[in-house]
mmCIF file of N, CA and C in Angstrom:
data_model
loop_
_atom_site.group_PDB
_atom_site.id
_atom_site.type_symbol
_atom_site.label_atom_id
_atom_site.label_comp_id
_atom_site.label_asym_id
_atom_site.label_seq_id
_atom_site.Cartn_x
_atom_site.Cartn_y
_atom_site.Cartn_z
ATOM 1 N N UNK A 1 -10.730 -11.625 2.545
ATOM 2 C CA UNK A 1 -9.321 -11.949 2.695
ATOM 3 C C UNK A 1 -8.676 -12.048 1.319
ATOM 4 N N UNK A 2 -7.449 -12.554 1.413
ATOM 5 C CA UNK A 2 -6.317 -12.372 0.242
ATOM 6 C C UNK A 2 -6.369 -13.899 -0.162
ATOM 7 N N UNK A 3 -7.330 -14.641 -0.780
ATOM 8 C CA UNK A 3 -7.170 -15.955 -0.714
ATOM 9 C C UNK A 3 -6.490 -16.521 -2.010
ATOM 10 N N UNK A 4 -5.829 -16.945 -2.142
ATOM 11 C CA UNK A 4 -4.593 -17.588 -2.999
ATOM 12 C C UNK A 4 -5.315 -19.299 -3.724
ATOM 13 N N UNK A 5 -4.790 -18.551 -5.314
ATOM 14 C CA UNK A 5 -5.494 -20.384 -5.771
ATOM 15 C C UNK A 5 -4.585 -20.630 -6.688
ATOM 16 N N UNK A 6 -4.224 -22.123 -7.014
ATOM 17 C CA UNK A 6 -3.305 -22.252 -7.784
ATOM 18 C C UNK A 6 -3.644 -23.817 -8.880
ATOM 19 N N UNK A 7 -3.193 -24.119 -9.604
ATOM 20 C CA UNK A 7 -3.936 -25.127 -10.712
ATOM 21 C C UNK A 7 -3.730 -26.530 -10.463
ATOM 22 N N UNK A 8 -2.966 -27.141 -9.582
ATOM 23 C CA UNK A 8 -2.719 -28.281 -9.080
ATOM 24 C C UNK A 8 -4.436 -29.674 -9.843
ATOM 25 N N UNK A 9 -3.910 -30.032 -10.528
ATOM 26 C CA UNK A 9 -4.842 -31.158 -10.583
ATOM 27 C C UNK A 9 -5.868 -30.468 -12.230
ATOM 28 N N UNK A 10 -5.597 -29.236 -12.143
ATOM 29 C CA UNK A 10 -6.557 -28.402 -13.726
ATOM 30 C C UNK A 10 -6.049 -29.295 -14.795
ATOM 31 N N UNK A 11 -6.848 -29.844 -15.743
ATOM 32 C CA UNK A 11 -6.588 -30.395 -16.769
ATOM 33 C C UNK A 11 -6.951 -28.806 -18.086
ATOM 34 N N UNK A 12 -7.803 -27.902 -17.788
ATOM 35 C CA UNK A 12 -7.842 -26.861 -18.589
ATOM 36 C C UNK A 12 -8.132 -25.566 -18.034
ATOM 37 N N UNK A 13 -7.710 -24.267 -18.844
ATOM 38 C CA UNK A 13 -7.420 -23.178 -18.671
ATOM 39 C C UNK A 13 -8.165 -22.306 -18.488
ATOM 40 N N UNK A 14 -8.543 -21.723 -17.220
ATOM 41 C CA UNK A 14 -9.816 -21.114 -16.258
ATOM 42 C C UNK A 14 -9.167 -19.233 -16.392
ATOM 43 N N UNK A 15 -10.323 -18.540 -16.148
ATOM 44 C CA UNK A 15 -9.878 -17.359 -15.575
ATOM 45 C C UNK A 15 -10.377 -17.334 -13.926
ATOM 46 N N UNK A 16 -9.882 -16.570 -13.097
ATOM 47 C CA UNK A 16 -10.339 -16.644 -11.623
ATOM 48 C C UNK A 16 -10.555 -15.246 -11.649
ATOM 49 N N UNK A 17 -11.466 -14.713 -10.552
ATOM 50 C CA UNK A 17 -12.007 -13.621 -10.996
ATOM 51 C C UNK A 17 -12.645 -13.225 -9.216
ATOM 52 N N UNK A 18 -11.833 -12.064 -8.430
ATOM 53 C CA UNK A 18 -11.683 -11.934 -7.433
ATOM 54 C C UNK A 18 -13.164 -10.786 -6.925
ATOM 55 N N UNK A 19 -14.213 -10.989 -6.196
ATOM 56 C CA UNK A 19 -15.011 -10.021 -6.234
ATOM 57 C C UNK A 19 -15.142 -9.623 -5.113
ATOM 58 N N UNK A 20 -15.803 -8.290 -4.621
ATOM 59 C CA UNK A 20 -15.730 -7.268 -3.191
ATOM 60 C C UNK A 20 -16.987 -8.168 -3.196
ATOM 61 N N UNK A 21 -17.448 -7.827 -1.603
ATOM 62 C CA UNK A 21 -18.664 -8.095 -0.910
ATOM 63 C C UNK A 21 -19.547 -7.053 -1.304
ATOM 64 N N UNK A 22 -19.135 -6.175 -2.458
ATOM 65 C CA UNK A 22 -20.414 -4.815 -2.957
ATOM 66 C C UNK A 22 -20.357 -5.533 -4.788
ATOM 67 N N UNK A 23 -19.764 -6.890 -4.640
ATOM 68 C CA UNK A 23 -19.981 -6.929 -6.326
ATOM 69 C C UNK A 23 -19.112 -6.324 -7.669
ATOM 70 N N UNK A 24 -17.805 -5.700 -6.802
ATOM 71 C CA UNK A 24 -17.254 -5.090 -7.668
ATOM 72 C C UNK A 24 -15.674 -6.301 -7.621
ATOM 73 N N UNK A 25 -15.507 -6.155 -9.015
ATOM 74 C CA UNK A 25 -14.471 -6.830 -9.400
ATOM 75 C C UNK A 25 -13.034 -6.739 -9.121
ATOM 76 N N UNK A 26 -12.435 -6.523 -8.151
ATOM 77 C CA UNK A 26 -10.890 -6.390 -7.665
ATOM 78 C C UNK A 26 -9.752 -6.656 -8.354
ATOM 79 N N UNK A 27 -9.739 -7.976 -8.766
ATOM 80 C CA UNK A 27 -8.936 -8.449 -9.938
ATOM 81 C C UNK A 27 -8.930 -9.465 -10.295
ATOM 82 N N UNK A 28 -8.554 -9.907 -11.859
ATOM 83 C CA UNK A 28 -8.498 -10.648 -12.491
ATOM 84 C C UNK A 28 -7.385 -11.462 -12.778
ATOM 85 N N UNK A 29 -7.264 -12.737 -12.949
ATOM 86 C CA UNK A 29 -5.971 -13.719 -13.828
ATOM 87 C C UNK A 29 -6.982 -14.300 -15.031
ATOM 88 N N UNK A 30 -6.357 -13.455 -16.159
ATOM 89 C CA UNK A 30 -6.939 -14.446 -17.322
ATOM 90 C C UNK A 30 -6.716 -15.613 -18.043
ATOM 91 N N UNK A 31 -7.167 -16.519 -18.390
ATOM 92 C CA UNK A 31 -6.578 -17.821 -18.994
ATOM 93 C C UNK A 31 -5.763 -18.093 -18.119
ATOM 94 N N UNK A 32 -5.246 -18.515 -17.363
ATOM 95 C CA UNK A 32 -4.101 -19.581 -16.605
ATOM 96 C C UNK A 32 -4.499 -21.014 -17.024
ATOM 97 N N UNK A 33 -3.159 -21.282 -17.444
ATOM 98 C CA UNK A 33 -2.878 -22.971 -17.708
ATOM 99 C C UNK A 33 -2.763 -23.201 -16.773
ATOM 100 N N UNK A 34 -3.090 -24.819 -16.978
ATOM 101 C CA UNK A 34 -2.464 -25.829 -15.842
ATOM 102 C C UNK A 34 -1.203 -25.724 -15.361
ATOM 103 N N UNK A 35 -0.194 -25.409 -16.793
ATOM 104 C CA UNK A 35 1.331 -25.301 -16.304
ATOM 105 C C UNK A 35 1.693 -24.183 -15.417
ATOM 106 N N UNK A 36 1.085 -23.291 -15.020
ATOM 107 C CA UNK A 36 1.428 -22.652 -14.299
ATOM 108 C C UNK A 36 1.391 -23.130 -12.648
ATOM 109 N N UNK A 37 1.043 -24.245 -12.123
ATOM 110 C CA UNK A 37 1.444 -25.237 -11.243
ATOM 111 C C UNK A 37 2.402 -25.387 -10.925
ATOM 112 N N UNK A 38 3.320 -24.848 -9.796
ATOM 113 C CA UNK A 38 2.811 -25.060 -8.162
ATOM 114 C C UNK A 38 2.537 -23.474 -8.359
ATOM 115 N N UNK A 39 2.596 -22.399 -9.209
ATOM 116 C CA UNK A 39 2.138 -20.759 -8.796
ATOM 117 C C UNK A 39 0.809 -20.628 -8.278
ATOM 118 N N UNK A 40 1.189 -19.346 -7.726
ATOM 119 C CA UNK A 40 -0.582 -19.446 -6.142
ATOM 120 C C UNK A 40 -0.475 -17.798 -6.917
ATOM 121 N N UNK A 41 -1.857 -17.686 -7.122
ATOM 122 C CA UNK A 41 -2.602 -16.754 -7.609
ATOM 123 C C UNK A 41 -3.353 -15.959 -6.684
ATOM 124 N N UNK A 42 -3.293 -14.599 -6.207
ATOM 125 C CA UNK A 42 -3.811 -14.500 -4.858
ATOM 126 C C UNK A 42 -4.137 -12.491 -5.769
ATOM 127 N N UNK A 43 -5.306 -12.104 -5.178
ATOM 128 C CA UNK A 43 -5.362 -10.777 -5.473
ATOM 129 C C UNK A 43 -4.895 -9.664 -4.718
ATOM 130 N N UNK A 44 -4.515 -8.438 -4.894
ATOM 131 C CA UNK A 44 -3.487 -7.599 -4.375
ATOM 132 C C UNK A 44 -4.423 -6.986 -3.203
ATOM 133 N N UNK A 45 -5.672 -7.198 -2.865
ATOM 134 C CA UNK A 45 -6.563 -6.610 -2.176
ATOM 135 C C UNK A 45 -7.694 -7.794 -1.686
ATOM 136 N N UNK A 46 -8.489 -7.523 -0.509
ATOM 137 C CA UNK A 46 -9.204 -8.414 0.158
ATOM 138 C C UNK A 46 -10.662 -8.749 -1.053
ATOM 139 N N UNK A 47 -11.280 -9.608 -1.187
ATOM 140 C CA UNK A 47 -12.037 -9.986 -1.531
ATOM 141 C C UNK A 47 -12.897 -10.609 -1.334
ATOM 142 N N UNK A 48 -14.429 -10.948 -0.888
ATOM 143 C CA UNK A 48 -15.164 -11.837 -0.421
ATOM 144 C C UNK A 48 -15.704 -12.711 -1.251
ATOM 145 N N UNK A 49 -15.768 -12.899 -2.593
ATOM 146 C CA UNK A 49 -15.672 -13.939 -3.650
ATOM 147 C C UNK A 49 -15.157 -14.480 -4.422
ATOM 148 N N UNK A 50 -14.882 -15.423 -5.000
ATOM 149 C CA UNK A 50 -14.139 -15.761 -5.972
ATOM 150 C C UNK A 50 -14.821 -16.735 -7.296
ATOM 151 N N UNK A 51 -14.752 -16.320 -8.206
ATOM 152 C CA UNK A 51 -15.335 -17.143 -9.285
ATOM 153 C C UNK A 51 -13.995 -17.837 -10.457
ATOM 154 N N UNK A 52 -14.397 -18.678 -10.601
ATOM 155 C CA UNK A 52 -13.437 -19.363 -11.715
ATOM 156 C C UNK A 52 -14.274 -19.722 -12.744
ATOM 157 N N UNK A 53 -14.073 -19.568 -14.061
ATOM 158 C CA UNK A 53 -14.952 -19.576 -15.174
ATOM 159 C C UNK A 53 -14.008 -20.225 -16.293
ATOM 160 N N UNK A 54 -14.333 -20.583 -17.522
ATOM 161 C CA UNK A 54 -13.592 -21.287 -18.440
ATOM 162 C C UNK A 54 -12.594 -19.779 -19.079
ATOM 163 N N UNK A 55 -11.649 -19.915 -19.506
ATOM 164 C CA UNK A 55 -10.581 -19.571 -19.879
ATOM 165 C C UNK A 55 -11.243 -18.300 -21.219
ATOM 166 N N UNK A 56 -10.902 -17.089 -20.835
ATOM 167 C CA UNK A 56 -11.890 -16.382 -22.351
ATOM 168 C C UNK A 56 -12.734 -15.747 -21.790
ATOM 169 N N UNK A 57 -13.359 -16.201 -20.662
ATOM 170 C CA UNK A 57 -15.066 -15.685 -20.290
ATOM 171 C C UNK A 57 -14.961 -14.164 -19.663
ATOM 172 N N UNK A 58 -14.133 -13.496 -18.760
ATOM 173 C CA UNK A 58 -13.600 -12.395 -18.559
ATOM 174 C C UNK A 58 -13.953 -11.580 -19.521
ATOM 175 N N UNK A 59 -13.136 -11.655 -20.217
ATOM 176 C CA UNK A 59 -12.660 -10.733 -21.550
ATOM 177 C C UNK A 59 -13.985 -10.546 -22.564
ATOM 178 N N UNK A 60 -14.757 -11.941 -22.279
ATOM 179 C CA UNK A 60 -15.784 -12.077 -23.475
ATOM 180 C C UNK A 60 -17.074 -11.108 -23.182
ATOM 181 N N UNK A 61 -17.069 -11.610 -21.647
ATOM 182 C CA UNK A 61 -17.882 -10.552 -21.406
ATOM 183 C C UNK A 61 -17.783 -8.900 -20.848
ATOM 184 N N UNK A 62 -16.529 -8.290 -21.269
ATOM 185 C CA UNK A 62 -16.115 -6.796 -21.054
ATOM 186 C C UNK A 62 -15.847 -6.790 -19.592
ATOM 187 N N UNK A 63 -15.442 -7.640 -18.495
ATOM 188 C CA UNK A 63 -14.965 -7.336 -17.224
ATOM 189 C C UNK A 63 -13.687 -6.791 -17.094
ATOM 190 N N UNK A 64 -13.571 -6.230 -16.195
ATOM 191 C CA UNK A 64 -12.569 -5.297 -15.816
ATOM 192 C C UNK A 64 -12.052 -5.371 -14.801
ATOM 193 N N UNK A 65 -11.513 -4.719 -14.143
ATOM 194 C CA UNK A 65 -11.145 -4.131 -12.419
ATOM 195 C C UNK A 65 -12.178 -3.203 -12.534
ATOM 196 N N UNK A 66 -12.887 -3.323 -11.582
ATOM 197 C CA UNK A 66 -13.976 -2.116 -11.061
ATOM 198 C C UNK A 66 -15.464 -2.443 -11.662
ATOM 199 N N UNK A 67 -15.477 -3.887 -12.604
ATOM 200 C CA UNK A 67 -16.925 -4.076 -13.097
ATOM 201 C C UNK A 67 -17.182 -4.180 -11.595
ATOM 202 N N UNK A 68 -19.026 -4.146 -11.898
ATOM 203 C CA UNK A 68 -19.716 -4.170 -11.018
ATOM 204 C C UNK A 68 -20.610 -5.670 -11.452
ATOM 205 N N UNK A 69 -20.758 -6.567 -10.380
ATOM 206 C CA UNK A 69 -21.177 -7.996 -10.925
ATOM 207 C C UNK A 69 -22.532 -7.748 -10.094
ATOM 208 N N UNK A 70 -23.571 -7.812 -10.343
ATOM 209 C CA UNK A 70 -25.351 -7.843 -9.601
ATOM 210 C C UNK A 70 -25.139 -9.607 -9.160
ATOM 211 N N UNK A 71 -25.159 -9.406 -7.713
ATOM 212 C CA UNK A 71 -24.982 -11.058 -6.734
ATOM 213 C C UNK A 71 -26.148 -10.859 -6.174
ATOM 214 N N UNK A 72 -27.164 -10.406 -6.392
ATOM 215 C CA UNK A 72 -28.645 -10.161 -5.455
ATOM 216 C C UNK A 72 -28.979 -11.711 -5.939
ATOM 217 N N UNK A 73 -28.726 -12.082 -6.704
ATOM 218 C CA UNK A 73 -29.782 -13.641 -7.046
ATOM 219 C C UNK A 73 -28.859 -14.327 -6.152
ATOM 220 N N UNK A 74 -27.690 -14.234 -5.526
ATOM 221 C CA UNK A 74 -27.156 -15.376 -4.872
ATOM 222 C C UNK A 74 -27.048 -14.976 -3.448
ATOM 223 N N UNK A 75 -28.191 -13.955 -3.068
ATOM 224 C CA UNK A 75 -27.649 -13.773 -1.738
ATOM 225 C C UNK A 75 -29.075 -14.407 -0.937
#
């Protein structure tokens, strides 16, 4: 689904990071502040995961739209 997240209560600045049920990366919001509260963050396409990571971590590690993330250890 299209699930929508927004920073209500974040004291610091996360990336959210939208993934397919095959591991591939759909889309990204990088760094979002807290101030961006009451905005709802939702990806343009269905997704069956969602990860939120510290603010930077995206980028740090070369993700994209279309990386491919290996979820075999979490299935």
């Amino acid at each position: 689904a299209r699930h929508g997240f927004w920073m209500k209560e974040m004291k610091v600045a996360i990336d959210i990071v939208w993934i397919s049920a095959q591991g591939t990366i759909v889309h990204i919001e990088h760094e979002l502040a807290p101030s961006t509260y009451p905005n709802v963050f939702a990806p343009p396409q269905p997704a069956r995961y969602v990860l939120e990571t510290r603010a930077g971590y995206a980028a740090e590690h070369g993700w994209d739209l279309g990386t491919e993330l290996d979820l075999t250890a979490y299935e």
